[in-house]
GROMACS .gro file of C-alpha atoms in nm:
model
  317
    1MET     CA    1   0.125  17.855  -5.306
    2LYS     CA    2  -0.063  18.131  -5.123
    3TYR     CA    3  -0.378  17.916  -5.129
    4PHE     CA    4  -0.180  17.620  -4.985
    5LEU     CA    5  -0.033  17.833  -4.708
    6THR     CA    6  -0.382  17.969  -4.626
    7LEU     CA    7  -0.517  17.615  -4.590
    8VAL     CA    8  -0.223  17.516  -4.369
    9ILE     CA    9  -0.271  17.821  -4.139
   10LEU     CA   10  -0.644  17.761  -4.123
   11SER     CA   11  -0.601  17.401  -4.026
   12ILE     CA   12  -0.356  17.495  -3.752
   13PHE     CA   13  -0.592  17.756  -3.621
   14LEU     CA   14  -0.882  17.511  -3.617
   15GLY     CA   15  -0.665  17.248  -3.454
   16CYS     CA   16  -0.564  17.483  -3.179
   17GLN     CA   17  -0.914  17.590  -3.091
   18SER     CA   18  -1.003  17.508  -2.726
   19LYS     CA   19  -1.255  17.242  -2.638
   20ASP     CA   20  -1.486  17.521  -2.514
   21GLU     CA   21  -1.489  17.673  -2.862
   22THR     CA   22  -1.577  17.351  -3.043
   23LYS     CA   23  -1.801  17.156  -2.818
   24GLU     CA   24  -2.177  17.190  -2.825
   25LYS     CA   25  -2.359  17.366  -2.546
   26PRO     CA   26  -2.554  17.124  -2.327
   27LYS     CA   27  -2.936  17.179  -2.348
   28VAL     CA   28  -3.083  17.186  -1.999
   29VAL     CA   29  -3.464  17.183  -1.960
   30PHE     CA   30  -3.613  17.283  -1.622
   31VAL     CA   31  -3.956  17.131  -1.556
   32ILE     CA   32  -4.115  17.367  -1.299
   33GLY     CA   33  -4.458  17.312  -1.144
   34ASP     CA   34  -4.476  17.331  -0.763
   35GLU     CA   35  -4.739  17.526  -0.566
   36GLU     CA   36  -4.557  17.517  -0.234
   37TYR     CA   37  -4.184  17.586  -0.252
   38ARG     CA   38  -4.151  17.869  -0.507
   39SER     CA   39  -3.958  17.668  -0.757
   40GLU     CA   40  -4.077  17.931  -1.013
   41GLU     CA   41  -3.826  18.155  -0.841
   42SER     CA   42  -3.547  17.921  -0.739
   43MET     CA   43  -3.503  17.731  -1.066
   44PRO     CA   44  -3.473  18.043  -1.292
   45MET     CA   45  -3.211  18.177  -1.041
   46LEU     CA   46  -3.012  17.848  -1.072
   47ALA     CA   47  -3.058  17.848  -1.448
   48LYS     CA   48  -2.908  18.193  -1.483
   49ILE     CA   49  -2.598  18.091  -1.283
   50LEU     CA   50  -2.572  17.776  -1.498
   51LYS     CA   51  -2.596  17.987  -1.812
   52ARG     CA   52  -2.310  18.209  -1.686
   53GLU     CA   53  -2.083  17.930  -1.571
   54MET     CA   54  -2.148  17.661  -1.846
   55ASP     CA   55  -2.303  17.872  -2.124
   56ALA     CA   56  -2.576  17.601  -2.131
   57ASP     CA   57  -2.876  17.633  -2.355
   58ILE     CA   58  -3.155  17.683  -2.105
   59THR     CA   59  -3.529  17.617  -2.144
   60LEU     CA   60  -3.768  17.688  -1.850
   61CYS     CA   61  -4.102  17.512  -1.855
   62PHE     CA   62  -4.361  17.657  -1.613
   63SER     CA   63  -4.717  17.589  -1.520
   64VAL     CA   64  -4.905  17.879  -1.672
   65ASP     CA   65  -5.267  17.999  -1.671
   66SER     CA   66  -5.478  18.059  -1.986
   67ALA     CA   67  -5.336  18.410  -2.021
   68GLY     CA   68  -4.981  18.283  -2.013
   69PHE     CA   69  -4.891  18.397  -1.666
   70ILE     CA   70  -4.700  18.164  -1.427
   71ASP     CA   71  -4.955  17.989  -1.204
   72PRO     CA   72  -4.807  17.704  -0.992
   73ASN     CA   73  -5.156  17.627  -0.871
   74ARG     CA   74  -5.254  17.497  -1.215
   75LEU     CA   75  -5.187  17.129  -1.188
   76ASP     CA   76  -5.288  17.010  -1.538
   77HIS     CA   77  -5.050  17.201  -1.762
   78ILE     CA   78  -4.674  17.268  -1.798
   79GLU     CA   79  -4.591  17.473  -2.101
   80GLY     CA   80  -4.300  17.391  -2.340
   81LEU     CA   81  -4.232  17.030  -2.247
   82GLU     CA   82  -4.159  16.950  -2.614
   83ALA     CA   83  -3.813  17.092  -2.538
   84LEU     CA   84  -3.732  16.764  -2.371
   85GLU     CA   85  -3.729  16.584  -2.706
   86ASP     CA   86  -3.362  16.691  -2.768
   87ALA     CA   87  -3.253  16.790  -2.419
   88ASP     CA   88  -2.925  16.677  -2.261
   89LEU     CA   89  -3.060  16.716  -1.901
   90MET     CA   90  -3.402  16.732  -1.735
   91VAL     CA   91  -3.417  16.915  -1.405
   92MET     CA   92  -3.743  16.845  -1.222
   93PHE     CA   93  -3.901  17.045  -0.947
   94ALA     CA   94  -4.273  16.968  -0.961
   95ARG     CA   95  -4.541  16.858  -0.718
   96PHE     CA   96  -4.866  16.655  -0.759
   97ARG     CA   97  -4.919  16.736  -1.123
   98GLU     CA   98  -5.199  16.571  -1.324
   99LEU     CA   99  -5.072  16.642  -1.679
  100PRO     CA  100  -5.261  16.533  -1.990
  101PRO     CA  101  -5.120  16.236  -2.179
  102GLU     CA  102  -4.964  16.441  -2.458
  103GLU     CA  103  -4.763  16.645  -2.203
  104LEU     CA  104  -4.682  16.354  -1.974
  105LYS     CA  105  -4.539  16.162  -2.268
  106TYR     CA  106  -4.254  16.412  -2.309
  107ILE     CA  107  -4.143  16.344  -1.953
  108ILE     CA  108  -4.179  15.969  -1.971
  109ASP     CA  109  -3.998  15.946  -2.301
  110TYR     CA  110  -3.718  16.151  -2.159
  111ALA     CA  111  -3.677  15.937  -1.854
  112GLU     CA  112  -3.681  15.620  -2.058
  113SER     CA  113  -3.414  15.749  -2.297
  114GLY     CA  114  -3.119  15.709  -2.062
  115ARG     CA  115  -3.030  16.077  -2.048
  116PRO     CA  116  -2.946  16.230  -1.716
  117MET     CA  117  -3.193  16.371  -1.460
  118VAL     CA  118  -3.180  16.602  -1.154
  119GLY     CA  119  -3.465  16.620  -0.904
  120PHE     CA  120  -3.546  16.852  -0.617
  121ARG     CA  121  -3.761  16.786  -0.314
  122THR     CA  122  -4.112  16.732  -0.436
  123ALA     CA  123  -4.003  16.540  -0.739
  124THR     CA  124  -4.062  16.237  -0.508
  125HIS     CA  125  -4.423  16.321  -0.569
  126THR     CA  126  -4.415  16.489  -0.909
  127PHE     CA  127  -4.753  16.338  -1.005
  128LEU     CA  128  -5.086  16.267  -0.848
  129TYR     CA  129  -5.338  16.108  -1.079
  130LYS     CA  130  -5.654  16.076  -0.864
  131ASN     CA  131  -5.898  15.944  -1.120
  132ASP     CA  132  -5.706  15.835  -1.430
  133THR     CA  133  -5.637  15.471  -1.348
  134THR     CA  134  -5.412  15.430  -1.656
  135GLN     CA  135  -5.158  15.667  -1.487
  136LYS     CA  136  -5.166  15.545  -1.127
  137GLN     CA  137  -4.811  15.409  -1.161
  138MET     CA  138  -4.684  15.770  -1.197
  139ASN     CA  139  -4.795  15.859  -0.836
  140ASN     CA  140  -4.554  15.638  -0.639
  141GLU     CA  141  -4.393  15.375  -0.862
  142TRP     CA  142  -4.244  15.621  -1.112
  143PRO     CA  143  -4.063  15.853  -0.871
  144THR     CA  144  -3.937  15.563  -0.664
  145LYS     CA  145  -3.768  15.390  -0.957
  146VAL     CA  146  -3.646  15.705  -1.129
  147PHE     CA  147  -3.548  15.934  -0.842
  148GLY     CA  148  -3.508  15.686  -0.558
  149GLN     CA  149  -3.817  15.732  -0.338
  150GLN     CA  150  -4.182  15.834  -0.324
  151TRP     CA  151  -4.358  16.070  -0.093
  152ILE     CA  152  -4.379  15.925   0.255
  153THR     CA  153  -4.378  16.182   0.539
  154HIS     CA  154  -4.173  16.461   0.690
  155HIS     CA  155  -4.083  16.576   1.034
  156GLY     CA  156  -4.303  16.887   1.045
  157HIS     CA  157  -4.331  17.245   0.921
  158PHE     CA  158  -4.277  17.457   1.243
  159GLU     CA  159  -4.334  17.813   1.116
  160ASP     CA  160  -4.184  17.771   0.766
  161GLY     CA  161  -3.909  18.008   0.671
  162HIS     CA  162  -3.866  18.148   1.025
  163GLY     CA  163  -3.579  17.923   1.129
  164LYS     CA  164  -3.352  17.644   1.022
  165LEU     CA  165  -3.507  17.302   1.061
  166THR     CA  166  -3.254  17.052   0.922
  167GLU     CA  167  -2.880  17.018   1.006
  168VAL     CA  168  -2.701  16.890   0.694
  169SER     CA  169  -2.380  16.696   0.723
  170ILE     CA  170  -2.154  16.496   0.493
  171LEU     CA  171  -2.160  16.121   0.534
  172PRO     CA  172  -1.817  15.978   0.633
  173GLU     CA  173  -1.812  15.736   0.332
  174ALA     CA  174  -1.910  16.003   0.086
  175ASP     CA  175  -1.683  16.037  -0.219
  176THR     CA  176  -1.827  16.246  -0.496
  177PRO     CA  177  -1.719  16.565  -0.675
  178ILE     CA  178  -2.068  16.695  -0.607
  179LEU     CA  179  -1.936  16.776  -0.265
  180ASN     CA  180  -1.656  17.000  -0.390
  181GLY     CA  181  -1.674  17.326  -0.193
  182VAL     CA  182  -1.988  17.213  -0.004
  183GLU     CA  183  -1.963  17.252   0.377
  184PRO     CA  184  -2.220  17.135   0.634
  185PHE     CA  185  -2.499  17.381   0.675
  186GLU     CA  186  -2.851  17.426   0.828
  187ALA     CA  187  -3.140  17.428   0.589
  188TYR     CA  188  -3.490  17.572   0.602
  189SER     CA  189  -3.643  17.252   0.461
  190TRP     CA  190  -3.801  17.022   0.719
  191LEU     CA  191  -3.661  16.676   0.686
  192TYR     CA  192  -3.823  16.429   0.444
  193HIS     CA  193  -3.826  16.058   0.547
  194VAL     CA  194  -3.686  15.845   0.259
  195ASP     CA  195  -3.502  15.565   0.431
  196GLY     CA  196  -3.545  15.363   0.750
  197GLY     CA  197  -3.822  15.179   0.929
  198ASP     CA  198  -4.037  15.023   0.651
  199TRP     CA  199  -3.873  15.220   0.379
  200LYS     CA  200  -3.555  15.200   0.176
  201LEU     CA  201  -3.400  15.406  -0.104
  202SER     CA  202  -3.447  15.224  -0.432
  203GLY     CA  203  -3.203  15.072  -0.669
  204ASP     CA  204  -2.831  15.167  -0.650
  205SER     CA  205  -2.895  15.502  -0.463
  206LYS     CA  206  -2.575  15.623  -0.288
  207PRO     CA  207  -2.650  15.888  -0.026
  208PHE     CA  208  -2.367  16.138   0.047
  209LEU     CA  209  -2.543  16.402   0.261
  210GLU     CA  210  -2.744  16.337   0.573
  211GLY     CA  211  -3.000  16.565   0.742
  212ARG     CA  212  -3.078  16.569   1.108
  213SER     CA  213  -3.424  16.713   1.206
  214LEU     CA  214  -3.390  16.999   1.456
  215LYS     CA  215  -3.767  16.990   1.529
  216SER     CA  216  -3.974  16.680   1.479
  217ASN     CA  217  -4.337  16.582   1.501
  218HIS     CA  218  -4.229  16.225   1.492
  219GLU     CA  219  -4.011  16.274   1.796
  220MET     CA  220  -4.301  16.433   1.977
  221ASN     CA  221  -4.529  16.140   1.871
  222GLY     CA  222  -4.271  15.884   1.985
  223ASP     CA  223  -4.234  15.705   1.654
  224LEU     CA  224  -3.865  15.761   1.584
  225ASP     CA  225  -3.824  15.382   1.537
  226LYS     CA  226  -4.018  15.418   1.214
  227TYR     CA  227  -3.903  15.774   1.119
  228PRO     CA  228  -3.560  15.843   1.261
  229LEU     CA  229  -3.424  16.194   1.320
  230THR     CA  230  -3.154  16.145   1.060
  231ASN     CA  231  -3.215  16.063   0.690
  232PRO     CA  232  -3.041  16.101   0.358
  233VAL     CA  233  -3.101  16.440   0.189
  234ALA     CA  234  -2.890  16.396  -0.121
  235TRP     CA  235  -2.783  16.102  -0.331
  236THR     CA  236  -2.683  15.976  -0.675
  237LYS     CA  237  -2.825  15.677  -0.856
  238THR     CA  238  -2.890  15.532  -1.204
  239TYR     CA  239  -3.214  15.460  -1.378
  240THR     CA  240  -3.232  15.218  -1.675
  241GLY     CA  241  -3.543  15.255  -1.876
  242THR     CA  242  -3.669  15.098  -2.196
  243SER     CA  243  -3.367  15.224  -2.396
  244GLY     CA  244  -3.146  14.996  -2.198
  245LYS     CA  245  -2.913  15.284  -2.119
  246ALA     CA  246  -2.846  15.378  -1.758
  247SER     CA  247  -2.910  15.746  -1.686
  248ARG     CA  248  -2.728  15.945  -1.418
  249VAL     CA  249  -2.959  16.079  -1.149
  250PHE     CA  250  -2.884  16.338  -0.886
  251PHE     CA  251  -3.146  16.402  -0.621
  252THR     CA  252  -3.194  16.617  -0.309
  253THR     CA  253  -3.492  16.641  -0.076
  254LEU     CA  254  -3.383  16.999   0.010
  255GLY     CA  255  -3.556  17.280  -0.177
  256HIS     CA  256  -3.721  17.534   0.053
  257PRO     CA  257  -3.704  17.873  -0.131
  258PHE     CA  258  -3.482  18.013   0.143
  259ASP     CA  259  -3.239  17.716   0.120
  260PHE     CA  260  -3.123  17.859  -0.211
  261LYS     CA  261  -3.013  18.180  -0.035
  262ILE     CA  262  -2.734  17.961   0.114
  263GLU     CA  263  -2.427  17.933  -0.095
  264ASN     CA  264  -2.363  17.578   0.007
  265MET     CA  265  -2.708  17.476  -0.125
  266ARG     CA  266  -2.650  17.652  -0.454
  267LYS     CA  267  -2.311  17.479  -0.490
  268LEU     CA  268  -2.471  17.141  -0.412
  269ALA     CA  269  -2.734  17.204  -0.680
  270LEU     CA  270  -2.490  17.324  -0.946
  271ASN     CA  271  -2.231  17.062  -0.876
  272GLY     CA  272  -2.507  16.796  -0.902
  273ILE     CA  273  -2.610  16.940  -1.246
  274TYR     CA  274  -2.247  16.930  -1.373
  275TRP     CA  275  -2.212  16.574  -1.243
  276ALA     CA  276  -2.536  16.457  -1.405
  277LEU     CA  277  -2.425  16.601  -1.737
  278GLY     CA  278  -2.096  16.413  -1.711
  279HIS     CA  279  -1.894  16.733  -1.652
  280GLU     CA  280  -1.764  16.634  -1.312
  281ASP     CA  281  -1.405  16.698  -1.422
  282GLU     CA  282  -1.508  17.058  -1.464
  283ILE     CA  283  -1.624  17.105  -1.108
  284PRO     CA  284  -1.356  17.319  -0.933
  285GLU     CA  285  -1.212  17.204  -0.607
  286ASN     CA  286  -1.411  17.470  -0.430
  287GLY     CA  287  -1.723  17.392  -0.632
  288VAL     CA  288  -1.902  17.561  -0.917
  289ASN     CA  289  -1.906  17.941  -0.875
  290ALA     CA  290  -2.250  17.993  -0.704
  291GLU     CA  291  -2.244  18.366  -0.685
  292LEU     CA  292  -2.582  18.506  -0.766
  293THR     CA  293  -2.629  18.686  -1.096
  294GLU     CA  294  -2.885  18.923  -0.939
  295PRO     CA  295  -3.056  18.961  -0.602
  296TYR     CA  296  -3.259  18.650  -0.497
  297GLU     CA  297  -3.544  18.740  -0.260
  298PRO     CA  298  -3.809  18.471  -0.305
  299ASN     CA  299  -4.147  18.449  -0.140
  300ASN     CA  300  -4.168  18.215   0.151
  301SER     CA  301  -4.315  17.863   0.103
  302GLY     CA  302  -4.680  17.825   0.137
  303PHE     CA  303  -5.002  17.725  -0.051
  304GLY     CA  304  -5.275  17.930  -0.195
  305ASN     CA  305  -5.165  18.263  -0.351
  306GLU     CA  306  -4.822  18.287  -0.182
  307PHE     CA  307  -4.651  18.316  -0.524
  308LYS     CA  308  -4.571  18.630  -0.709
  309THR     CA  309  -4.851  18.705  -0.955
  310GLY     CA  310  -4.854  18.873  -1.290
  311ILE     CA  311  -4.523  18.721  -1.413
  312LYS     CA  312  -4.475  18.558  -1.747
  313PRO     CA  313  -4.218  18.290  -1.827
  314ILE     CA  314  -3.870  18.428  -1.889
  315LEU     CA  315  -3.623  18.337  -2.161
  316ILE     CA  316  -3.256  18.299  -2.078
  317PRO     CA  317  -3.067  18.400  -2.400
   0.00000   0.00000   0.00000
């Protein structure tokens, strides 16, 4: 009788466990390899918030040098991409990489699997294969069909990091939980051109945030008919690869390191990650809590040796 009662009590206890106690943690893999926008600082910051809020299983994959130190200037290697094999989400912030076939395969296989993806800014030009003709489709065709657009042009740098260059507003027809708690703001990112003139966002892309360039080379050059002052800066879409399964994709062309100092930008990024994972019902009305876990003081954007040196990849337990 005691044994029977024990089983009954145990079954009741297990049945009353919350969903949070029984569901598996989502595995989120950040692919980080960008030598201009300090993604090696912004993406770990986002990942730590995501760990706190969702208790996600986080893997950070960086470009590293031969000694194992983070080196965004190394274009032919990102360490740890095998983590994508069983990932639930790939977050991409990379620029003009020329990865060897064995590393590239992890990214392609993931994209074709139908699992969700999130892309930031330079993911429109994740790859640049200059000499390998077998991979030329990765330069423009791949980001266009997967993320919605390739690299085209932008409205100008104008003393990066020393002032806001893009006014971000919500499109009137926008209807997505990714906007929960996100208010209009001004960003440090100069505006990318992705739609208008000879160009159009690909597939079923649905923009919900628009940027207006506050300073524009194209305005100075008189070619706003080709490159208007306003352009989408965030959208959702789907991508159906060889698996036949449509993946959820969230993309934003914002991503200057100082953008992520702005709470609205962090909420946008975190809400987008939740949505991509299919957790939109868990996005609070005022957005995912975007409070920093620790001070975030990134280096400014820039090429060369603008990144913080002597740092090895971190693990988020």
